[in-house]
mmCIF file of N, CA, C and O in Angstrom:
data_model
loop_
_atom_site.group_PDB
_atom_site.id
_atom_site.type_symbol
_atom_site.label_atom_id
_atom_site.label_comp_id
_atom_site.label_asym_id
_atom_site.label_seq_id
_atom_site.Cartn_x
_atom_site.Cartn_y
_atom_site.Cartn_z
ATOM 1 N N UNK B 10 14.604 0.206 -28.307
ATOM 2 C CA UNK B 10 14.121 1.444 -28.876
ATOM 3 C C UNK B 10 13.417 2.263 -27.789
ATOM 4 O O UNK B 10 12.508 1.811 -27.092
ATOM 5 N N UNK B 11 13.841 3.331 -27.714
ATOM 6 C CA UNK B 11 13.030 4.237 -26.875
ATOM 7 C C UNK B 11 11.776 5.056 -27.318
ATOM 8 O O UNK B 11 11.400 5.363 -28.449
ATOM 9 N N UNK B 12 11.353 5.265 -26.346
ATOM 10 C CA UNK B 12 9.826 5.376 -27.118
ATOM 11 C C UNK B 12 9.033 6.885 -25.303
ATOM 12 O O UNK B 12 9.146 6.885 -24.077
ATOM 13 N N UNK B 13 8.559 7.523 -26.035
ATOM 14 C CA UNK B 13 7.887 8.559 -25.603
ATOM 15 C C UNK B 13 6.462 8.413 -24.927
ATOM 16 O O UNK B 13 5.785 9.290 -24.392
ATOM 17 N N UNK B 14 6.194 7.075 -25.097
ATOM 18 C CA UNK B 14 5.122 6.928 -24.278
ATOM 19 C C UNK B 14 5.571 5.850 -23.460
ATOM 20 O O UNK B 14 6.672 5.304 -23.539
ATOM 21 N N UNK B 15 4.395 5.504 -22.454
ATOM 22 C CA UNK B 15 5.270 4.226 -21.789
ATOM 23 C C UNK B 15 3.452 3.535 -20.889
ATOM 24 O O UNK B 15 2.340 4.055 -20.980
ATOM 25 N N UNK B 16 3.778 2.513 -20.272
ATOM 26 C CA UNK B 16 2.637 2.181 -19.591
ATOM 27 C C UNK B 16 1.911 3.090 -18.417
ATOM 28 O O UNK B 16 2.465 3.616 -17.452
ATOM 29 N N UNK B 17 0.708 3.119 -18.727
ATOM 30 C CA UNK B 17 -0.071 4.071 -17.591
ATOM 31 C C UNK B 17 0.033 5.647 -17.746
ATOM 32 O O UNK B 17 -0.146 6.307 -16.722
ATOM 33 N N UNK B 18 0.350 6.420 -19.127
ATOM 34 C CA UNK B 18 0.542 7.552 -19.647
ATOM 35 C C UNK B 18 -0.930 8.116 -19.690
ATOM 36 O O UNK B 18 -1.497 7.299 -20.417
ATOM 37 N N UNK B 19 -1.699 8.890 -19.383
ATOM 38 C CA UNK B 19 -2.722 9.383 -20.362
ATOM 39 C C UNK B 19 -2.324 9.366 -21.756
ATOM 40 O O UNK B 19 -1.113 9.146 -21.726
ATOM 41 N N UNK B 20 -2.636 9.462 -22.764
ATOM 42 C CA UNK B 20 -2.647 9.740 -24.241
ATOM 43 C C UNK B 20 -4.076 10.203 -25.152
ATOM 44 O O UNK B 20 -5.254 9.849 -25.105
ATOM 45 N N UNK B 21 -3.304 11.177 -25.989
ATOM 46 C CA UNK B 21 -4.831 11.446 -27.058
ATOM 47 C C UNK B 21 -4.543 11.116 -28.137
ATOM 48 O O UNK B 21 -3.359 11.244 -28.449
ATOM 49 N N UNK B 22 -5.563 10.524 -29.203
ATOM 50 C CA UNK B 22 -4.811 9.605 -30.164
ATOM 51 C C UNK B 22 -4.971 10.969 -31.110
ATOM 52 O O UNK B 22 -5.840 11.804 -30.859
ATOM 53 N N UNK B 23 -3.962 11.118 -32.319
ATOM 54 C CA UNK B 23 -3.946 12.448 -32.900
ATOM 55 C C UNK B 23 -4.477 11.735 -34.621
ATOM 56 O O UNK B 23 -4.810 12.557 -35.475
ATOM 57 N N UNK B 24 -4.493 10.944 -34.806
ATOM 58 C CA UNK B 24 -5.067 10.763 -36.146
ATOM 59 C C UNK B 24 -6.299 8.826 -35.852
ATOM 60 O O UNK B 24 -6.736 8.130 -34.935
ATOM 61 N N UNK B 25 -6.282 8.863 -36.918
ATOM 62 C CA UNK B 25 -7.489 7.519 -37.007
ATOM 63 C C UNK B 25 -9.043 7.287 -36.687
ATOM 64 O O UNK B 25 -9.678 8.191 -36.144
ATOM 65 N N UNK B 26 -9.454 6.468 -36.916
ATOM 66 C CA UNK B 26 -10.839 6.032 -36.678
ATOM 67 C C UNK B 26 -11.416 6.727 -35.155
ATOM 68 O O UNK B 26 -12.583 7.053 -34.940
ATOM 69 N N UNK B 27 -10.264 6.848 -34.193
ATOM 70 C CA UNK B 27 -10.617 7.100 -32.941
ATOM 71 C C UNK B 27 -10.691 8.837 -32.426
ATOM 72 O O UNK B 27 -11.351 9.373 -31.537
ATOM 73 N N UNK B 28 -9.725 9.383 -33.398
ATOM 74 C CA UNK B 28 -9.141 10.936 -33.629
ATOM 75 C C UNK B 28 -9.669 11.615 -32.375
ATOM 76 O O UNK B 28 -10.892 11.700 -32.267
ATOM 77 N N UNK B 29 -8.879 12.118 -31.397
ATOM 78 C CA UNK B 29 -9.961 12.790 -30.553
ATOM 79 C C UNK B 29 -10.041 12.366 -29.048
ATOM 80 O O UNK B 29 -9.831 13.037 -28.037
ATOM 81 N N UNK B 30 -10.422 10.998 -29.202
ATOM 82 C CA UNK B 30 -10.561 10.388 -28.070
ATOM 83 C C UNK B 30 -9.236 10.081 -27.149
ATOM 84 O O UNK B 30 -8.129 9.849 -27.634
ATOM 85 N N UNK B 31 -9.508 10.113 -25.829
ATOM 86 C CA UNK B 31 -8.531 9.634 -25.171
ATOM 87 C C UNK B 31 -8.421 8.430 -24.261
ATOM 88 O O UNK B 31 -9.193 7.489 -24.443
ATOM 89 N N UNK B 32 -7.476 8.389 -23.249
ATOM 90 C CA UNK B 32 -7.698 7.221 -22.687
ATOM 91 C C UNK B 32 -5.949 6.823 -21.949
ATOM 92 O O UNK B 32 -4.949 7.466 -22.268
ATOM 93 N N UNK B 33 -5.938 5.612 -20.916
ATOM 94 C CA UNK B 33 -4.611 5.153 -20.340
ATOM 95 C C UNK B 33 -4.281 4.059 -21.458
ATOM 96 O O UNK B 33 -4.902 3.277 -22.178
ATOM 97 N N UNK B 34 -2.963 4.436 -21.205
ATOM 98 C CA UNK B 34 -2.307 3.531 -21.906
ATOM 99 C C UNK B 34 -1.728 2.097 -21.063
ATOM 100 O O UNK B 34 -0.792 2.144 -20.264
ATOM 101 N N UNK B 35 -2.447 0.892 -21.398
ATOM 102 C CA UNK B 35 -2.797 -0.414 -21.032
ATOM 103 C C UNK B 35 -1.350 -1.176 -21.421
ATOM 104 O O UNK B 35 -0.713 -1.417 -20.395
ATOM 105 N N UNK B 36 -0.893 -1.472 -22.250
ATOM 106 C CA UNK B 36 0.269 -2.086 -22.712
ATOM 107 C C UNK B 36 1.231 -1.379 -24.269
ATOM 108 O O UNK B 36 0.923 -0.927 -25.372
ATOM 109 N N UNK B 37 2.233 -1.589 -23.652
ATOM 110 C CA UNK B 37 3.241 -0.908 -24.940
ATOM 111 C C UNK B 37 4.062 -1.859 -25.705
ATOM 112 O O UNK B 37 4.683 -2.678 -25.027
ATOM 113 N N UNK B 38 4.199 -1.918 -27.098
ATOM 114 C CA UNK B 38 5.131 -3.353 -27.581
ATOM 115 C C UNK B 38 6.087 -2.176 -28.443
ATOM 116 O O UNK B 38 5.796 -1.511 -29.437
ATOM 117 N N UNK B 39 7.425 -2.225 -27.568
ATOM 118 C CA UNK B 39 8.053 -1.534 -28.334
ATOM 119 C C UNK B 39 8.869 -1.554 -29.701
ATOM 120 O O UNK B 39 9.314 -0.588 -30.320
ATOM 121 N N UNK B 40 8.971 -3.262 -30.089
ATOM 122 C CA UNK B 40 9.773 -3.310 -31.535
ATOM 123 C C UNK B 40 8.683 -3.289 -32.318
ATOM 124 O O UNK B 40 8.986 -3.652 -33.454
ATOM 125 N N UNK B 41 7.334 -2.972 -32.185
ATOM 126 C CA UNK B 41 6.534 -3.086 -33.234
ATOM 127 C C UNK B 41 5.441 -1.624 -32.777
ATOM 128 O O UNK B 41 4.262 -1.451 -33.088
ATOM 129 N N UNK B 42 6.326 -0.762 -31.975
ATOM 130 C CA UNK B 42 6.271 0.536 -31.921
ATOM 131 C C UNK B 42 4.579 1.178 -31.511
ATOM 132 O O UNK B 42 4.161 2.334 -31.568
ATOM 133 N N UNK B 43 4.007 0.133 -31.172
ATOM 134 C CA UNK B 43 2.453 -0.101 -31.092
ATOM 135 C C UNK B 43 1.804 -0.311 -29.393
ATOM 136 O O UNK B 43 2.520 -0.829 -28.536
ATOM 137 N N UNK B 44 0.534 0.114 -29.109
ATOM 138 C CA UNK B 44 0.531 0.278 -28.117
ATOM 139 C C UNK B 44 -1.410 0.354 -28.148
ATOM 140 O O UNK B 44 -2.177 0.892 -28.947
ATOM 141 N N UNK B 45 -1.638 -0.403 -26.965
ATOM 142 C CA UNK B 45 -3.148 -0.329 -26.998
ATOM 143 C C UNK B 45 -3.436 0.810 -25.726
ATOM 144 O O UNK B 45 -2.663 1.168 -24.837
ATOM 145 N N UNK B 46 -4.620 1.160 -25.953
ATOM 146 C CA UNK B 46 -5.168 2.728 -24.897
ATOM 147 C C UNK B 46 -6.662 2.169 -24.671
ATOM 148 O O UNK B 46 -7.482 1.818 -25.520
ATOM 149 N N UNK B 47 -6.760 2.190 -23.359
ATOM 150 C CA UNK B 47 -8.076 1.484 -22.743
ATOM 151 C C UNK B 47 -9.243 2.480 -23.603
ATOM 152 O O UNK B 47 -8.874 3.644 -23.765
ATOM 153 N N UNK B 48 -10.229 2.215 -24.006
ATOM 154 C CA UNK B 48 -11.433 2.796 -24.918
ATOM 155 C C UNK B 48 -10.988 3.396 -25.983
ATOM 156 O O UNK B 48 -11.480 4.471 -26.324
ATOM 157 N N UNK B 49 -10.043 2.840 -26.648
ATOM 158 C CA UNK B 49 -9.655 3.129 -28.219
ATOM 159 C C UNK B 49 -9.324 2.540 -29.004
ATOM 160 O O UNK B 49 -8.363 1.784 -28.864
ATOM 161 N N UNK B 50 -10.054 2.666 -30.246
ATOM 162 C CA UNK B 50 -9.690 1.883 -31.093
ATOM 163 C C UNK B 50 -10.307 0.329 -31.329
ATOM 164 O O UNK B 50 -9.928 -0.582 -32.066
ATOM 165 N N UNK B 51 -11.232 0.415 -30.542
ATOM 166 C CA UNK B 51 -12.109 -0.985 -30.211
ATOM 167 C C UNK B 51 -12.766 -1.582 -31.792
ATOM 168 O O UNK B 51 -13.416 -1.089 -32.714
ATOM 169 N N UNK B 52 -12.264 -2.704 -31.518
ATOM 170 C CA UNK B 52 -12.879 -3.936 -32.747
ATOM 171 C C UNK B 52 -13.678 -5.255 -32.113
ATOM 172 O O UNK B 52 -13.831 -5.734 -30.989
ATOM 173 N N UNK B 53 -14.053 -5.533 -33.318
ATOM 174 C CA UNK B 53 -15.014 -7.129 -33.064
ATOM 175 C C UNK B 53 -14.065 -8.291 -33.080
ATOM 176 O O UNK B 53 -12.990 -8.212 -33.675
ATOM 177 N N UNK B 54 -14.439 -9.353 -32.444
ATOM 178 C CA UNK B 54 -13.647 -10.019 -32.649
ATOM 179 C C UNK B 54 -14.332 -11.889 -32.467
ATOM 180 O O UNK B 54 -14.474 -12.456 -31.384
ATOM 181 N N UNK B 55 -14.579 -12.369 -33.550
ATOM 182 C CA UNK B 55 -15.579 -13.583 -33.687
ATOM 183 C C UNK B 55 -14.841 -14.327 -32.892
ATOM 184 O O UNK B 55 -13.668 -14.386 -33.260
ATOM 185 N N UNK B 56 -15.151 -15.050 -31.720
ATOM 186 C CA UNK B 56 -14.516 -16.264 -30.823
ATOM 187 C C UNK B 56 -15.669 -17.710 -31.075
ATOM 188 O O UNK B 56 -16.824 -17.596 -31.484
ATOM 189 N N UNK B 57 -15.046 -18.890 -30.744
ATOM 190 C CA UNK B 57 -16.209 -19.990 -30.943
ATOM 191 C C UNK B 57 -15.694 -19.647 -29.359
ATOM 192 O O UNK B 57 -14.880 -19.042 -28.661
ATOM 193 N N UNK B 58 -16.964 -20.624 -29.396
ATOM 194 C CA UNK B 58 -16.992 -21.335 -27.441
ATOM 195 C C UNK B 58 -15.562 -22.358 -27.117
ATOM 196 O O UNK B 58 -14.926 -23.108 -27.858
ATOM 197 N N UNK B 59 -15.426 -22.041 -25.842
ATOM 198 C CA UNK B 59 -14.240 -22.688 -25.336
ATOM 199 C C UNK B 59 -14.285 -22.501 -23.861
ATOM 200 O O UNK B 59 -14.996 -21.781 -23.160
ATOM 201 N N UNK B 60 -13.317 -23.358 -23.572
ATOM 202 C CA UNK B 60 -13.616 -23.345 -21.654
ATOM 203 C C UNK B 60 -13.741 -22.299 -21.465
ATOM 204 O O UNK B 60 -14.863 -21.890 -21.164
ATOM 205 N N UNK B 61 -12.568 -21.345 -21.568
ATOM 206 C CA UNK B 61 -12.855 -19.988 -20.981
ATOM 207 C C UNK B 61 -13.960 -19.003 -21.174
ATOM 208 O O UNK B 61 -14.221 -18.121 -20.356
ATOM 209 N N UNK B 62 -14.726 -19.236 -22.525
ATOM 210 C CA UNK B 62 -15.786 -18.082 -22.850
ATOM 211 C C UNK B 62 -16.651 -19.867 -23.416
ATOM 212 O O UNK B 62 -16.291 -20.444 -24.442
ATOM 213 N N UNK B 63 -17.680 -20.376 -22.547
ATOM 214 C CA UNK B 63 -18.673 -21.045 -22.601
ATOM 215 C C UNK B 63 -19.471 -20.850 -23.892
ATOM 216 O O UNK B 63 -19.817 -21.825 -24.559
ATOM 217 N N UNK B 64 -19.758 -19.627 -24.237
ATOM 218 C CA UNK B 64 -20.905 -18.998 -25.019
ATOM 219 C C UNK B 64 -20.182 -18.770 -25.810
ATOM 220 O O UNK B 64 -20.628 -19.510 -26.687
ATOM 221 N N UNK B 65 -19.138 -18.177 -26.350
ATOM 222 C CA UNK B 65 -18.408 -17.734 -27.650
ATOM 223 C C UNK B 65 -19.668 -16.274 -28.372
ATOM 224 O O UNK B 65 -20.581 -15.749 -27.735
ATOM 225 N N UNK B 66 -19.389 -16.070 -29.361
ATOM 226 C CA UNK B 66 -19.918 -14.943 -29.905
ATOM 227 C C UNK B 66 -19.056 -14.146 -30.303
ATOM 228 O O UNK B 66 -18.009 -14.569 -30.795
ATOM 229 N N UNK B 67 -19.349 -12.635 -30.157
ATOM 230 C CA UNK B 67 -19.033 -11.100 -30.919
ATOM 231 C C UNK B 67 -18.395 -10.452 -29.660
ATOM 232 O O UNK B 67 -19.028 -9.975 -28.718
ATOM 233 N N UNK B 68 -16.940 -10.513 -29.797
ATOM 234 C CA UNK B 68 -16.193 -9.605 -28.352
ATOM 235 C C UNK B 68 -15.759 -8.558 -28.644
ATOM 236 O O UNK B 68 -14.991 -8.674 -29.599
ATOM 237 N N UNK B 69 -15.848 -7.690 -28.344
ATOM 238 C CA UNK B 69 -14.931 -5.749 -28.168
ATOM 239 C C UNK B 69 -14.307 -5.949 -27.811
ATOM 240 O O UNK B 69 -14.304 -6.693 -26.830
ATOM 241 N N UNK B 70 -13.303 -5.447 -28.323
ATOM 242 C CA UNK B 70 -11.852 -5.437 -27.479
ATOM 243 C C UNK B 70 -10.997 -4.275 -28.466
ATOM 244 O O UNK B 70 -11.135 -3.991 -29.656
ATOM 245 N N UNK B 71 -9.743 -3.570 -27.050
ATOM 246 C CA UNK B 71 -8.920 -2.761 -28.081
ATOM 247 C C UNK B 71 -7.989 -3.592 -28.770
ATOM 248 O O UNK B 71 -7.494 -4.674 -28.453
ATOM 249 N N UNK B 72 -7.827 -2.753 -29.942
ATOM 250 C CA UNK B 72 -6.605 -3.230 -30.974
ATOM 251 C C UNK B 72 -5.324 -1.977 -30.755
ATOM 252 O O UNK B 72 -5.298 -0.903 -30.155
ATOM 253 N N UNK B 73 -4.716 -2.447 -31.256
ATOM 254 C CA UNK B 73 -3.086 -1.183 -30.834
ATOM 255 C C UNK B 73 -3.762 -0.905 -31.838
ATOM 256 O O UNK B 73 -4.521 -1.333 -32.707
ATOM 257 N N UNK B 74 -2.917 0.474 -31.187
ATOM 258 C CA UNK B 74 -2.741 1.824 -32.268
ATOM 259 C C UNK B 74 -1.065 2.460 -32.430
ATOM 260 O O UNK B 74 -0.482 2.786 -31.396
ATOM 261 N N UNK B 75 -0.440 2.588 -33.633
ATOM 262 C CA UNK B 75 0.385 2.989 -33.720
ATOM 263 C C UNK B 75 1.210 4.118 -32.771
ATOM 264 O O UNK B 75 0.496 5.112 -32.637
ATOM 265 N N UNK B 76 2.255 4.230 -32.207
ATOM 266 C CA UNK B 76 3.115 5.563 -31.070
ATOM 267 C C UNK B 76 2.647 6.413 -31.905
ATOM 268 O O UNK B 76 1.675 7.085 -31.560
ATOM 269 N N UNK B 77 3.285 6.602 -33.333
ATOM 270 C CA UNK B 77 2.877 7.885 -34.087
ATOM 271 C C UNK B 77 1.687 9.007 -33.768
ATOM 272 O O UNK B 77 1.758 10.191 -33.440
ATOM 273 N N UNK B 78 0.444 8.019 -34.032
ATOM 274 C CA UNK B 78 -0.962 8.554 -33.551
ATOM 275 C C UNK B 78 -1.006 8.881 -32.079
ATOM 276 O O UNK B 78 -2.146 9.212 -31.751
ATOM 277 N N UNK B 79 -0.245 8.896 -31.202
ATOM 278 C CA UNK B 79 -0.351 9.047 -29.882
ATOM 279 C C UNK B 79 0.063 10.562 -29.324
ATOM 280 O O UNK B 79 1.048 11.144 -29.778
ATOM 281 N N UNK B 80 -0.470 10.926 -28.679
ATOM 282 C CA UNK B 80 0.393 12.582 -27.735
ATOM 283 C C UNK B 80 0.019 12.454 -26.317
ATOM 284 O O UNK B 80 -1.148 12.509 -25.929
ATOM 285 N N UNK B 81 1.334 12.233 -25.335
ATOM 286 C CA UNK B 81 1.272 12.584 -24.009
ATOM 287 C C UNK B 81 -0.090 13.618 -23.750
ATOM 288 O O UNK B 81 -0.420 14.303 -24.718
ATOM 289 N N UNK B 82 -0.980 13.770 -22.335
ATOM 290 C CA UNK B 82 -1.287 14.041 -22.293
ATOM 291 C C UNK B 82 -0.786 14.951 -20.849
ATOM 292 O O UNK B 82 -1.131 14.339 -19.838
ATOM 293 N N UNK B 83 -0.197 16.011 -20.598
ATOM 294 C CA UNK B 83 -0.299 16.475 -18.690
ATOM 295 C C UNK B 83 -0.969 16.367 -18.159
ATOM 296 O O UNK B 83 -2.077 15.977 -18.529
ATOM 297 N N UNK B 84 -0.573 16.732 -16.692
ATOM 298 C CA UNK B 84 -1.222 16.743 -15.492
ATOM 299 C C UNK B 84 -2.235 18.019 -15.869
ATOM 300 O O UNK B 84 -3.222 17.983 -15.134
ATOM 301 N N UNK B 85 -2.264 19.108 -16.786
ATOM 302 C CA UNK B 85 -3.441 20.071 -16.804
ATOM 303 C C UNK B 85 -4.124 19.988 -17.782
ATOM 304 O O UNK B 85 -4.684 20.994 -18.218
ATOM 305 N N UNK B 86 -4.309 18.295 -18.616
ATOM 306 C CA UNK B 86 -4.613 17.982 -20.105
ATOM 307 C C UNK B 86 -4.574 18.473 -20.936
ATOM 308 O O UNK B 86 -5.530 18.486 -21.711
ATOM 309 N N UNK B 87 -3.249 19.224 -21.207
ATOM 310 C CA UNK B 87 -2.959 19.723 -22.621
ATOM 311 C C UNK B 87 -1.734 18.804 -22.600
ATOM 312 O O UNK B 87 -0.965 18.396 -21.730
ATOM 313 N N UNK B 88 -1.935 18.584 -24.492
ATOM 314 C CA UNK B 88 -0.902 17.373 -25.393
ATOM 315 C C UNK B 88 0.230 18.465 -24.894
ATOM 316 O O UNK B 88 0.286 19.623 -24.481
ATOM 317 N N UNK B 89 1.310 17.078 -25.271
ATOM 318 C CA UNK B 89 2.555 17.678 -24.868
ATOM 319 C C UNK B 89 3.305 16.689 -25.436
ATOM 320 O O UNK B 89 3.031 15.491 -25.501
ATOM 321 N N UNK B 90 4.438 17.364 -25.915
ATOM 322 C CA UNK B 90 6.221 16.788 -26.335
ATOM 323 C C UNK B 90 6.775 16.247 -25.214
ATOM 324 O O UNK B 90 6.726 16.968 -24.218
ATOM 325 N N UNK B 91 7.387 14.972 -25.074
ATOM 326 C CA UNK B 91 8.366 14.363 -24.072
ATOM 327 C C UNK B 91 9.510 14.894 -24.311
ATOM 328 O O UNK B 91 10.017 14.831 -25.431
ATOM 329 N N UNK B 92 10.070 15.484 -23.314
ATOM 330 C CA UNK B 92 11.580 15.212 -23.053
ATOM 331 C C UNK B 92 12.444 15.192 -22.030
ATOM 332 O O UNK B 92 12.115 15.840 -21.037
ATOM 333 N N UNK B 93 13.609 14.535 -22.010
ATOM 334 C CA UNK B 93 14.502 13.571 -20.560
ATOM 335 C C UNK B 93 15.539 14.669 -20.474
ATOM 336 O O UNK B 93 16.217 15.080 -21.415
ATOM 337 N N UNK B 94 15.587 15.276 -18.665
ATOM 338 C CA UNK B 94 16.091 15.655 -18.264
ATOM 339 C C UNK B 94 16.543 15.145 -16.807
ATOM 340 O O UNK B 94 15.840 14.426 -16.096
ATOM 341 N N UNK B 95 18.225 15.776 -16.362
ATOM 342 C CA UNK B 95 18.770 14.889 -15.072
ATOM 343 C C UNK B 95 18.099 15.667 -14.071
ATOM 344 O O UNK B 95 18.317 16.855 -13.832
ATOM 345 N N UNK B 96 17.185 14.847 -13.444
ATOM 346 C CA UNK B 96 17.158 15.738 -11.983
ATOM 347 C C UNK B 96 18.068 15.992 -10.681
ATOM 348 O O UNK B 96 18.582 15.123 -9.976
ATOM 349 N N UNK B 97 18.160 17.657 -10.499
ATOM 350 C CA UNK B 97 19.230 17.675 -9.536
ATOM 351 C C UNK B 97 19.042 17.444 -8.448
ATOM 352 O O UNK B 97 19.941 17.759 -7.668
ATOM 353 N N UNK B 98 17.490 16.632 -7.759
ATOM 354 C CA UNK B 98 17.847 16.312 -6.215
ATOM 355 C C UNK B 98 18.300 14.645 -6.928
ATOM 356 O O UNK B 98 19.438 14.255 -6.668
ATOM 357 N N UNK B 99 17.578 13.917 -7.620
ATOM 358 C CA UNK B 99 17.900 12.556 -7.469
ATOM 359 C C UNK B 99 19.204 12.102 -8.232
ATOM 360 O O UNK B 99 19.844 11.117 -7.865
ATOM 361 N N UNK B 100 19.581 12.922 -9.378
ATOM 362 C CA UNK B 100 20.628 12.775 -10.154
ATOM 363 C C UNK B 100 20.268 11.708 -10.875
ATOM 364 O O UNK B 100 21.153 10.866 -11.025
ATOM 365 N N UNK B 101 18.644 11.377 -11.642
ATOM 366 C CA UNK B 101 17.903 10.552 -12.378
ATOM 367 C C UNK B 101 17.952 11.222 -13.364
ATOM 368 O O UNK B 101 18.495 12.327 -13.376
ATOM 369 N N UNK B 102 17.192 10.489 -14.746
ATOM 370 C CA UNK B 102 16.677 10.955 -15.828
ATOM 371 C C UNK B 102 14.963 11.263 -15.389
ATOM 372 O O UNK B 102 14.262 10.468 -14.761
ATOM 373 N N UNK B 103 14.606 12.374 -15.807
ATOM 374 C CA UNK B 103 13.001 12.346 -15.726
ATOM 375 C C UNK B 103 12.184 12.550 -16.890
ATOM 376 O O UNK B 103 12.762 13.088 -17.834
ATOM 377 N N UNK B 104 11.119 12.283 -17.026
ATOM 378 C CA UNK B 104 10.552 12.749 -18.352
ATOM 379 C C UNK B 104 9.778 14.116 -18.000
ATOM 380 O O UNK B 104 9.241 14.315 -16.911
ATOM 381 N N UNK B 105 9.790 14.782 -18.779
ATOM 382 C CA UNK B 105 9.299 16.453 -18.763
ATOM 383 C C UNK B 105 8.134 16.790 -19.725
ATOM 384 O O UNK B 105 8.106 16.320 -20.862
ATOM 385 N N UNK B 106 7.316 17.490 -19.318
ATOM 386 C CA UNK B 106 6.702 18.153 -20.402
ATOM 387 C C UNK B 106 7.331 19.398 -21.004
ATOM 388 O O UNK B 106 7.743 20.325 -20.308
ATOM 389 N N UNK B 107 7.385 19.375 -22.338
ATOM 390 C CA UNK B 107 7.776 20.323 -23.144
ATOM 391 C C UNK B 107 7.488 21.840 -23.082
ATOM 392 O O UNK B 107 8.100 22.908 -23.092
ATOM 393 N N UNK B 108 5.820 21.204 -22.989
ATOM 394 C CA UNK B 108 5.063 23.003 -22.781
ATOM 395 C C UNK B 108 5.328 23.461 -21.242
ATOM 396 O O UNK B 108 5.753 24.572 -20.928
ATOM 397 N N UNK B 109 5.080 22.660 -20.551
ATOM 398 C CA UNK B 109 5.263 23.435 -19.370
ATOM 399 C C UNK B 109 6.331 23.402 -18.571
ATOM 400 O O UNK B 109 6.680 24.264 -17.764
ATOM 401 N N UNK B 110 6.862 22.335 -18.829
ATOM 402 C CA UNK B 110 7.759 22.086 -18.142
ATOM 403 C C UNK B 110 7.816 21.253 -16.694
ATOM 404 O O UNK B 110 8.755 20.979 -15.946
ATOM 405 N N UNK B 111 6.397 20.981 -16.640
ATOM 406 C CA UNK B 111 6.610 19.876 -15.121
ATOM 407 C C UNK B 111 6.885 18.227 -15.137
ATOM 408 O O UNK B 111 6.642 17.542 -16.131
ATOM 409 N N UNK B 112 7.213 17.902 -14.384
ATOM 410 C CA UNK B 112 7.444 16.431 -14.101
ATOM 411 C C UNK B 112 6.688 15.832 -14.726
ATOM 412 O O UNK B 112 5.530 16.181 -14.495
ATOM 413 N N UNK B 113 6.852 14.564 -15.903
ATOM 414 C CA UNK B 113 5.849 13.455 -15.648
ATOM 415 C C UNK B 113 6.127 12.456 -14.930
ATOM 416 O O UNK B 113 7.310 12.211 -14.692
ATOM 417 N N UNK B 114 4.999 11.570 -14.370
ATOM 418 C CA UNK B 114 5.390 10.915 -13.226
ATOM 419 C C UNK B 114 4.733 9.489 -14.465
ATOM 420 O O UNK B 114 4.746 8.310 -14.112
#
């Protein structure tokens, strides 16, 4: 499935608990269309103690947030529509911004 965002995107989340906020996008799971964004969307999460976390307790951490809720962000931070065009020096697909029309990288 192709999907309009991808790893290391800026993104602004457009609906939810987080509405507003932005942030990079950390990991993408594409058959379950979901995707976590570094400082969004953060939950608790009860751990006991174990080798790795000695102390156990109350951890933050992000939870995915649905593609839906998501909008590219440009290089001049305004949201933007993806779309794939061939470039004529490389004869690649690139992804574009809609509004303006420049490269995303």
């Amino acid at each position: 499935m192709k999907l309009h965002i991808k790893k290391g995107d800026m993104v602004k989340v457009l609906a939810g608990d987080s509405k507003g906020s932005s942030g990079r996008v950390l990991v993408v799971y594409p058959k379950k269309s979901r995707a976590i964004v570094e400082g969004v969307n953060k939950v608790k999460k009860h751990s006991k103690p174990s080798p790795q976390n000695t102390q156990g307790g109350i951890i933050e951490k992000e939870a995915s947030i649905h593609i839906s809720n998501l909008a590219v962000v440009d290089a001049k931070g305004n949201t933007t529509r993806i779309g794939r065009r061939l470039d004529e020096n490389t004869k690649k697909l690139v992804r574009y911004s809609k509004k303006s029309g420049e490269v995303i990288k």
